[in-house]
Short mmCIF file of C-alpha atoms in Angstrom, two decimals:
data_model
loop_
_atom_site.label_atom_id
_atom_site.label_comp_id
_atom_site.label_asym_id
_atom_site.label_seq_id
_atom_site.Cartn_x
_atom_site.Cartn_y
_atom_site.Cartn_z
CA UNK A 22 0.00 0.00 0.00
CA UNK A 23 1.29 3.45 -0.94
CA UNK A 24 0.34 7.00 -0.04
CA UNK A 25 1.95 10.15 -1.37
CA UNK A 26 1.02 13.72 -0.44
CA UNK A 27 2.00 16.90 -2.26
CA UNK A 28 1.02 20.56 -2.32
CA UNK A 29 -0.06 21.70 -5.80
CA UNK A 30 -1.43 25.22 -5.26
CA UNK A 31 -2.63 27.76 -2.72
CA UNK A 32 -6.25 28.79 -2.22
CA UNK A 33 -7.12 31.74 0.02
CA UNK A 34 -3.80 31.33 1.78
CA UNK A 35 -4.17 27.60 2.40
CA UNK A 36 -2.28 24.77 0.68
CA UNK A 37 -4.19 22.66 -1.81
CA UNK A 38 -3.02 19.08 -1.43
CA UNK A 39 -3.25 16.03 -3.66
CA UNK A 40 -3.15 12.59 -2.03
CA UNK A 41 -2.25 9.56 -4.18
CA UNK A 42 -3.26 6.13 -2.90
CA UNK A 43 -2.27 2.80 -4.46
CA UNK A 44 -2.85 -0.79 -3.45
CA UNK A 45 -0.88 -3.90 -4.32
CA UNK A 46 -3.00 -4.60 -7.41
CA UNK A 47 -2.26 -1.23 -8.97
CA UNK A 48 -5.56 0.49 -8.19
CA UNK A 49 -4.85 4.19 -7.87
CA UNK A 50 -6.94 6.91 -6.25
CA UNK A 51 -6.18 10.64 -6.23
CA UNK A 52 -7.91 12.84 -3.64
CA UNK A 53 -7.86 16.57 -2.94
CA UNK A 54 -8.63 18.60 0.18
CA UNK A 55 -10.66 21.16 -1.80
CA UNK A 56 -14.17 19.72 -1.58
CA UNK A 57 -12.83 16.44 -0.12
CA UNK A 58 -12.79 15.52 -3.80
CA UNK A 59 -11.95 12.31 -5.63
CA UNK A 60 -9.98 13.48 -8.68
CA UNK A 61 -9.20 10.18 -10.39
CA UNK A 62 -9.65 6.45 -9.98
CA UNK A 63 -7.61 4.03 -12.08
CA UNK A 64 -8.81 0.43 -12.18
CA UNK A 65 -7.88 -2.48 -14.50
CA UNK A 66 -9.95 -4.05 -17.25
CA UNK A 67 -10.08 -7.81 -17.78
CA UNK A 68 -6.64 -7.71 -19.47
CA UNK A 69 -5.08 -5.72 -16.62
CA UNK A 70 -5.05 -2.40 -18.48
CA UNK A 71 -5.48 0.51 -16.04
CA UNK A 72 -7.65 3.48 -16.94
CA UNK A 73 -9.22 6.37 -15.10
CA UNK A 74 -12.97 5.73 -14.85
CA UNK A 75 -14.04 9.13 -13.48
CA UNK A 76 -14.73 12.51 -15.04
CA UNK A 77 -12.94 15.58 -13.73
CA UNK A 78 -10.07 17.93 -14.47
CA UNK A 79 -6.29 17.74 -14.72
CA UNK A 80 -5.56 20.79 -12.56
CA UNK A 81 -6.92 22.21 -9.32
CA UNK A 82 -7.71 25.57 -10.92
CA UNK A 83 -10.20 23.95 -13.30
CA UNK A 84 -12.28 22.77 -10.36
CA UNK A 85 -12.97 26.42 -9.52
CA UNK A 86 -14.78 27.01 -12.82
CA UNK A 87 -17.78 25.28 -14.39
CA UNK A 88 -17.79 22.15 -12.28
CA UNK A 89 -20.91 20.00 -11.81
CA UNK A 90 -19.63 18.45 -8.54
CA UNK A 91 -17.07 16.16 -10.21
CA UNK A 92 -15.93 13.71 -7.50
CA UNK A 93 -16.98 16.02 -4.68
CA UNK A 94 -18.31 15.48 -1.19
CA UNK A 95 -21.72 17.16 -1.20
CA UNK A 96 -23.49 18.64 1.83
CA UNK A 97 -24.83 19.79 4.18
CA UNK A 98 -27.68 18.32 2.21
CA UNK A 99 -27.08 16.22 -0.89
CA UNK A 100 -29.75 16.55 -3.58
CA UNK A 101 -32.64 19.04 -3.49
CA UNK A 102 -34.72 20.83 -0.88
CA UNK A 103 -37.85 22.30 -2.42
CA UNK A 104 -38.39 26.03 -2.08
CA UNK A 105 -34.99 26.28 -0.33
CA UNK A 106 -36.71 26.20 3.05
CA UNK A 107 -37.75 23.93 5.89
CA UNK A 108 -39.33 24.23 9.33
CA UNK A 109 -37.52 22.66 12.28
CA UNK A 110 -38.58 23.01 15.91
CA UNK A 111 -41.29 25.46 14.90
CA UNK A 112 -38.82 27.82 13.21
CA UNK A 113 -38.53 28.41 9.48
CA UNK A 114 -35.07 28.33 7.93
CA UNK A 115 -34.41 29.89 4.54
CA UNK A 116 -31.59 28.30 2.58
CA UNK A 117 -29.47 29.51 -0.31
CA UNK A 118 -31.21 29.12 -3.67
CA UNK A 119 -28.90 27.79 -6.34
CA UNK A 120 -31.23 25.87 -8.70
CA UNK A 121 -34.19 28.09 -9.50
CA UNK A 122 -36.32 28.19 -6.35
CA UNK A 123 -34.60 25.12 -4.91
CA UNK A 124 -31.58 24.39 -2.75
CA UNK A 125 -29.21 21.87 -4.38
CA UNK A 126 -26.23 20.01 -2.89
CA UNK A 127 -25.68 22.41 0.01
CA UNK A 128 -26.20 25.74 -1.73
CA UNK A 129 -24.01 28.38 -3.31
CA UNK A 130 -20.97 27.32 -1.31
CA UNK A 131 -21.59 23.76 -0.27
CA UNK A 132 -19.06 21.29 1.06
CA UNK A 133 -17.77 20.77 -2.49
CA UNK A 134 -16.40 24.34 -2.54
CA UNK A 135 -14.60 24.57 0.81
CA UNK A 136 -11.17 23.63 2.05
CA UNK A 137 -11.15 20.60 4.35
CA UNK A 138 -8.47 19.77 6.88
CA UNK A 139 -6.82 16.57 5.67
CA UNK A 140 -4.33 14.00 6.81
CA UNK A 141 -3.26 10.44 5.93
CA UNK A 142 -4.61 7.42 7.78
CA UNK A 143 -3.66 3.76 7.48
CA UNK A 144 -3.82 0.35 9.08
CA UNK A 145 -2.48 -3.10 8.21
CA UNK A 146 -5.06 -3.57 5.44
CA UNK A 147 -5.73 -0.13 3.99
CA UNK A 148 -4.45 3.36 3.36
CA UNK A 149 -6.40 6.59 3.01
CA UNK A 150 -7.14 10.17 3.93
CA UNK A 151 -9.35 11.68 6.63
CA UNK A 152 -11.01 15.02 5.88
CA UNK A 153 -12.54 17.31 8.51
CA UNK A 154 -14.65 20.44 8.15
CA UNK A 155 -16.56 22.61 10.65
CA UNK A 156 -19.61 24.15 9.02
CA UNK A 157 -20.56 27.19 11.13
CA UNK A 158 -24.02 28.01 12.45
CA UNK A 159 -25.99 29.74 9.68
CA UNK A 160 -23.85 28.28 6.88
CA UNK A 161 -26.00 28.54 3.71
CA UNK A 162 -28.98 29.02 6.04
CA UNK A 163 -28.62 25.86 8.15
CA UNK A 164 -28.78 26.00 11.96
CA UNK A 165 -26.04 24.71 14.22
CA UNK A 166 -22.29 24.23 14.07
CA UNK A 167 -21.82 20.96 12.20
CA UNK A 168 -18.53 19.12 12.70
CA UNK A 169 -18.03 16.75 9.73
CA UNK A 170 -15.57 14.00 8.91
CA UNK A 171 -15.14 11.99 5.71
CA UNK A 172 -12.59 9.17 5.51
CA UNK A 173 -11.55 7.51 2.24
CA UNK A 174 -9.82 4.13 2.63
CA UNK A 175 -8.43 1.96 -0.18
CA UNK A 176 -7.78 -1.68 0.71
CA UNK A 177 -6.26 -4.80 -0.85
CA UNK A 178 -9.71 -6.18 -1.68
CA UNK A 179 -9.98 -3.49 -4.37
CA UNK A 180 -12.52 -1.59 -2.31
CA UNK A 181 -12.78 2.13 -1.68
CA UNK A 182 -14.57 2.88 1.60
CA UNK A 183 -16.15 6.28 2.31
CA UNK A 184 -17.09 6.71 5.98
CA UNK A 185 -19.00 9.80 7.13
CA UNK A 186 -19.40 11.18 10.67
CA UNK A 187 -21.01 14.40 11.90
CA UNK A 188 -22.09 16.03 15.16
CA UNK A 189 -23.99 19.25 15.87
CA UNK A 190 -24.69 21.66 18.73
CA UNK A 191 -28.23 22.48 17.47
CA UNK A 192 -30.89 20.38 15.72
CA UNK A 193 -30.23 20.51 11.98
CA UNK A 194 -30.61 18.49 8.79
CA UNK A 195 -27.69 16.43 7.44
CA UNK A 196 -27.45 14.35 4.28
CA UNK A 197 -23.92 13.78 2.98
CA UNK A 198 -23.00 11.96 -0.22
CA UNK A 199 -20.34 11.41 -2.87
CA UNK A 200 -20.71 12.72 -6.42
CA UNK A 201 -18.26 11.00 -8.76
CA UNK A 202 -19.16 10.69 -12.44
CA UNK A 203 -18.25 7.20 -13.67
CA UNK A 204 -17.55 5.74 -17.09
CA UNK A 205 -16.17 2.23 -16.68
CA UNK A 206 -14.99 2.20 -20.29
CA UNK A 207 -12.47 4.91 -19.46
CA UNK A 208 -11.56 6.99 -22.50
CA UNK A 209 -12.60 4.31 -25.01
CA UNK A 210 -16.26 5.35 -25.18
CA UNK A 211 -17.87 8.75 -24.88
CA UNK A 212 -21.15 7.47 -23.40
CA UNK A 213 -22.39 4.98 -20.82
CA UNK A 214 -25.48 3.73 -22.67
CA UNK A 215 -24.20 0.15 -22.98
CA UNK A 216 -23.26 -0.12 -19.32
CA UNK A 217 -25.40 -2.79 -17.65
CA UNK A 218 -26.95 -1.52 -14.44
CA UNK A 219 -28.71 -3.29 -11.60
CA UNK A 220 -30.28 -1.38 -8.70
CA UNK A 221 -31.60 -3.27 -5.69
CA UNK A 222 -34.73 -1.14 -5.37
CA UNK A 223 -38.34 -2.08 -6.08
CA UNK A 224 -39.68 1.42 -5.33
CA UNK A 225 -38.86 5.04 -6.10
CA UNK A 226 -40.03 8.54 -5.19
CA UNK A 227 -41.77 10.26 -8.13
CA UNK A 228 -40.84 13.91 -8.62
CA UNK A 229 -42.36 17.01 -10.22
CA UNK A 230 -40.95 19.04 -13.12
CA UNK A 231 -38.42 20.64 -10.76
CA UNK A 232 -37.23 17.21 -9.57
CA UNK A 233 -38.77 17.66 -6.11
CA UNK A 234 -40.47 14.50 -4.79
CA UNK A 235 -44.26 14.66 -4.74
CA UNK A 236 -44.31 12.61 -1.53
CA UNK A 237 -45.65 9.52 -3.28
CA UNK A 238 -43.92 6.14 -3.32
CA UNK A 239 -44.35 3.97 -6.41
CA UNK A 240 -43.21 0.58 -7.66
CA UNK A 241 -40.55 0.48 -10.38
CA UNK A 242 -42.23 -2.54 -12.00
CA UNK A 243 -43.44 -1.74 -15.49
CA UNK A 244 -41.51 1.54 -15.68
CA UNK A 245 -38.16 2.54 -17.24
CA UNK A 246 -36.85 2.67 -13.66
CA UNK A 247 -36.97 -1.10 -13.22
CA UNK A 248 -33.34 -2.16 -12.83
CA UNK A 249 -34.04 -5.07 -10.49
CA UNK A 250 -32.57 -7.27 -13.20
CA UNK A 251 -29.44 -6.03 -15.02
CA UNK A 252 -30.04 -4.16 -18.28
CA UNK A 253 -28.31 -1.48 -20.27
CA UNK A 254 -28.75 2.13 -19.25
CA UNK A 255 -29.71 3.06 -22.80
CA UNK A 256 -32.35 0.36 -23.27
CA UNK A 257 -35.33 2.46 -22.10
CA UNK A 258 -33.68 5.86 -21.86
CA UNK A 259 -35.73 7.31 -24.74
CA UNK A 260 -38.86 6.82 -22.65
CA UNK A 261 -37.51 9.52 -20.33
CA UNK A 262 -36.83 12.67 -22.41
CA UNK A 263 -35.02 14.31 -19.49
CA UNK A 264 -33.00 11.16 -18.75
CA UNK A 265 -32.50 9.45 -15.43
CA UNK A 266 -32.29 11.65 -12.34
CA UNK A 267 -34.33 9.64 -9.84
CA UNK A 268 -34.22 8.60 -6.20
CA UNK A 269 -34.57 4.87 -5.67
CA UNK A 270 -35.73 3.43 -2.34
CA UNK A 271 -33.30 0.64 -1.58
CA UNK A 272 -34.84 -2.67 -0.54
CA UNK A 273 -32.24 -3.27 2.16
CA UNK A 274 -31.80 -0.34 4.53
CA UNK A 275 -29.91 0.38 7.73
CA UNK A 276 -27.20 -2.23 7.19
CA UNK A 277 -24.32 -2.20 4.74
CA UNK A 278 -25.79 -3.95 1.71
CA UNK A 279 -25.38 -4.15 -2.04
CA UNK A 280 -27.29 -1.26 -3.62
CA UNK A 281 -26.14 -1.34 -7.25
CA UNK A 282 -23.93 -3.24 -9.68
CA UNK A 283 -22.60 -1.89 -12.97
CA UNK A 284 -20.87 -3.91 -15.72
CA UNK A 285 -19.10 -2.45 -18.76
CA UNK A 286 -19.24 -5.39 -21.21
CA UNK A 287 -16.34 -4.49 -23.49
CA UNK A 288 -13.72 -3.87 -20.80
CA UNK A 289 -15.14 -6.34 -18.29
CA UNK A 290 -14.92 -3.76 -15.52
CA UNK A 291 -17.45 -4.14 -12.72
CA UNK A 292 -18.35 -1.70 -9.95
CA UNK A 293 -20.44 -2.77 -6.98
CA UNK A 294 -21.81 -0.16 -4.60
CA UNK A 295 -22.68 -0.97 -0.98
CA UNK A 296 -24.24 1.54 1.40
CA UNK A 297 -26.03 2.01 4.71
CA UNK A 298 -28.20 4.76 3.20
CA UNK A 299 -31.92 4.28 2.46
CA UNK A 300 -31.84 5.85 -1.00
CA UNK A 301 -29.78 5.97 -4.17
CA UNK A 302 -29.92 8.76 -6.75
CA UNK A 303 -29.19 7.51 -10.26
CA UNK A 304 -28.21 10.28 -12.67
CA UNK A 305 -27.35 9.63 -16.32
CA UNK A 306 -25.36 12.80 -17.02
CA UNK A 307 -28.29 14.57 -18.67
CA UNK A 308 -27.02 18.12 -18.16
CA UNK A 309 -23.58 17.51 -19.63
CA UNK A 310 -23.62 19.15 -23.06
CA UNK A 311 -20.02 19.15 -24.33
CA UNK A 312 -19.20 22.66 -23.15
CA UNK A 313 -17.09 21.36 -20.27
CA UNK A 314 -13.67 20.10 -21.32
CA UNK A 315 -12.15 17.81 -18.75
CA UNK A 316 -9.14 15.56 -18.49
CA UNK A 317 -6.90 15.81 -21.53
CA UNK A 318 -9.18 18.47 -23.00
CA UNK A 319 -11.90 15.89 -23.59
CA UNK A 320 -15.42 17.37 -24.02
CA UNK A 321 -17.98 15.82 -21.71
CA UNK A 322 -21.21 15.31 -23.65
CA UNK A 323 -24.64 14.11 -22.64
CA UNK A 324 -24.62 10.66 -21.03
CA UNK A 325 -20.81 10.53 -21.00
CA UNK A 326 -20.95 9.31 -17.39
CA UNK A 327 -23.35 8.24 -14.68
CA UNK A 328 -23.64 9.04 -10.98
CA UNK A 329 -24.83 6.74 -8.21
CA UNK A 330 -25.28 8.84 -5.06
CA UNK A 331 -26.15 7.00 -1.82
CA UNK A 332 -28.19 9.33 0.39
CA UNK A 333 -31.42 10.05 2.18
CA UNK A 334 -34.34 11.09 0.01
CA UNK A 335 -34.57 14.52 -1.68
CA UNK A 336 -36.66 17.10 0.19
CA UNK A 337 -36.90 14.94 3.32
CA UNK A 338 -36.93 18.06 5.55
CA UNK A 339 -40.33 18.89 3.99
CA UNK A 340 -41.63 15.33 3.73
CA UNK A 341 -42.28 13.92 7.24
CA UNK A 342 -43.26 10.56 5.70
CA UNK A 343 -39.67 10.10 4.44
CA UNK A 344 -36.82 8.82 6.67
CA UNK A 345 -35.71 11.68 8.89
CA UNK A 346 -32.49 13.61 8.24
CA UNK A 347 -32.62 15.51 11.56
CA UNK A 348 -29.44 15.38 13.65
CA UNK A 349 -29.66 16.52 17.27
CA UNK A 350 -27.00 17.46 19.83
CA UNK A 351 -25.56 14.35 21.46
CA UNK A 352 -26.26 12.20 18.39
CA UNK A 353 -23.72 11.05 15.81
CA UNK A 354 -24.49 11.00 12.11
CA UNK A 355 -22.92 7.90 10.56
CA UNK A 356 -22.95 6.67 6.98
CA UNK A 357 -20.82 4.21 5.04
CA UNK A 358 -20.44 3.68 1.29
CA UNK A 359 -18.19 1.07 -0.33
CA UNK A 360 -17.19 0.90 -3.98
CA UNK A 361 -15.85 -2.56 -4.92
CA UNK A 362 -14.10 -3.15 -8.24
CA UNK A 363 -13.65 -6.42 -10.12
CA UNK A 364 -13.74 -7.83 -13.65
CA UNK A 365 -15.74 -10.41 -15.56
#
């Protein structure tokens, strides 16, 4: 196991650091303390060829421009809160609006746009980085000082673990997630339509035209959202003009369990996602339009990558029938996500 740390720039007087992790099988992960961001992830295909399977940028400075959360840690609240408001303890809180009338991924300056404290961690089986950030009371409209920790660990089982912890001094809402854009074909294909996806969810939360859940819960059976059996992402995509951007209710909740499995047939690369979260947002890169040029100057077009974001449901602060995202003083927010890589 290897870990290398280097300073690559300065941002508001603080060093921007890259952390390179590598296990004995050659899997390589690059992390950054700006946004507690995953910059790159190199994994082998069935012949052993390593390629980066994530979208992003080559330099730190590019992450400060037009960046749709490539590889970032998102919070305080991943996904959307309708009307950028909620009521907690009888008091209304108005949040930053950054997607029309809605609050998305923590607001104008969410956790993806802040500098985290960072340091290496390791044990006999893994190596990684622990990131810490104190979000002050009133940050983007949220109550309470929220002390957050995200730990990335790469092990010899070709797994990348993401462990989240948070505490607060006032009741608040917390919903942290990871936002990598994946293309298991690497640079060989410019879309993910032939990727075979399986999601262990028999229900989903329908949403309105602004992607805010209506509060209903429906079965995926008979809809383009039925991924209970593996099928290609592109198979029924045309039935959804806006593409996939849906919250799935995972069948197994509360314990670490398999939530999704993705296979890229040509390379043989497989990604399995395990999580303790109750929901999974599947996004098919609908808003990518080729205007963003990423690694190697490559334009990122529509459906050039997919996101699988383990989280609580969108707009839970305004939907009491959904699993609660309230964190109170004395409680500890805990969440675990595991990405496992293999080949077929």
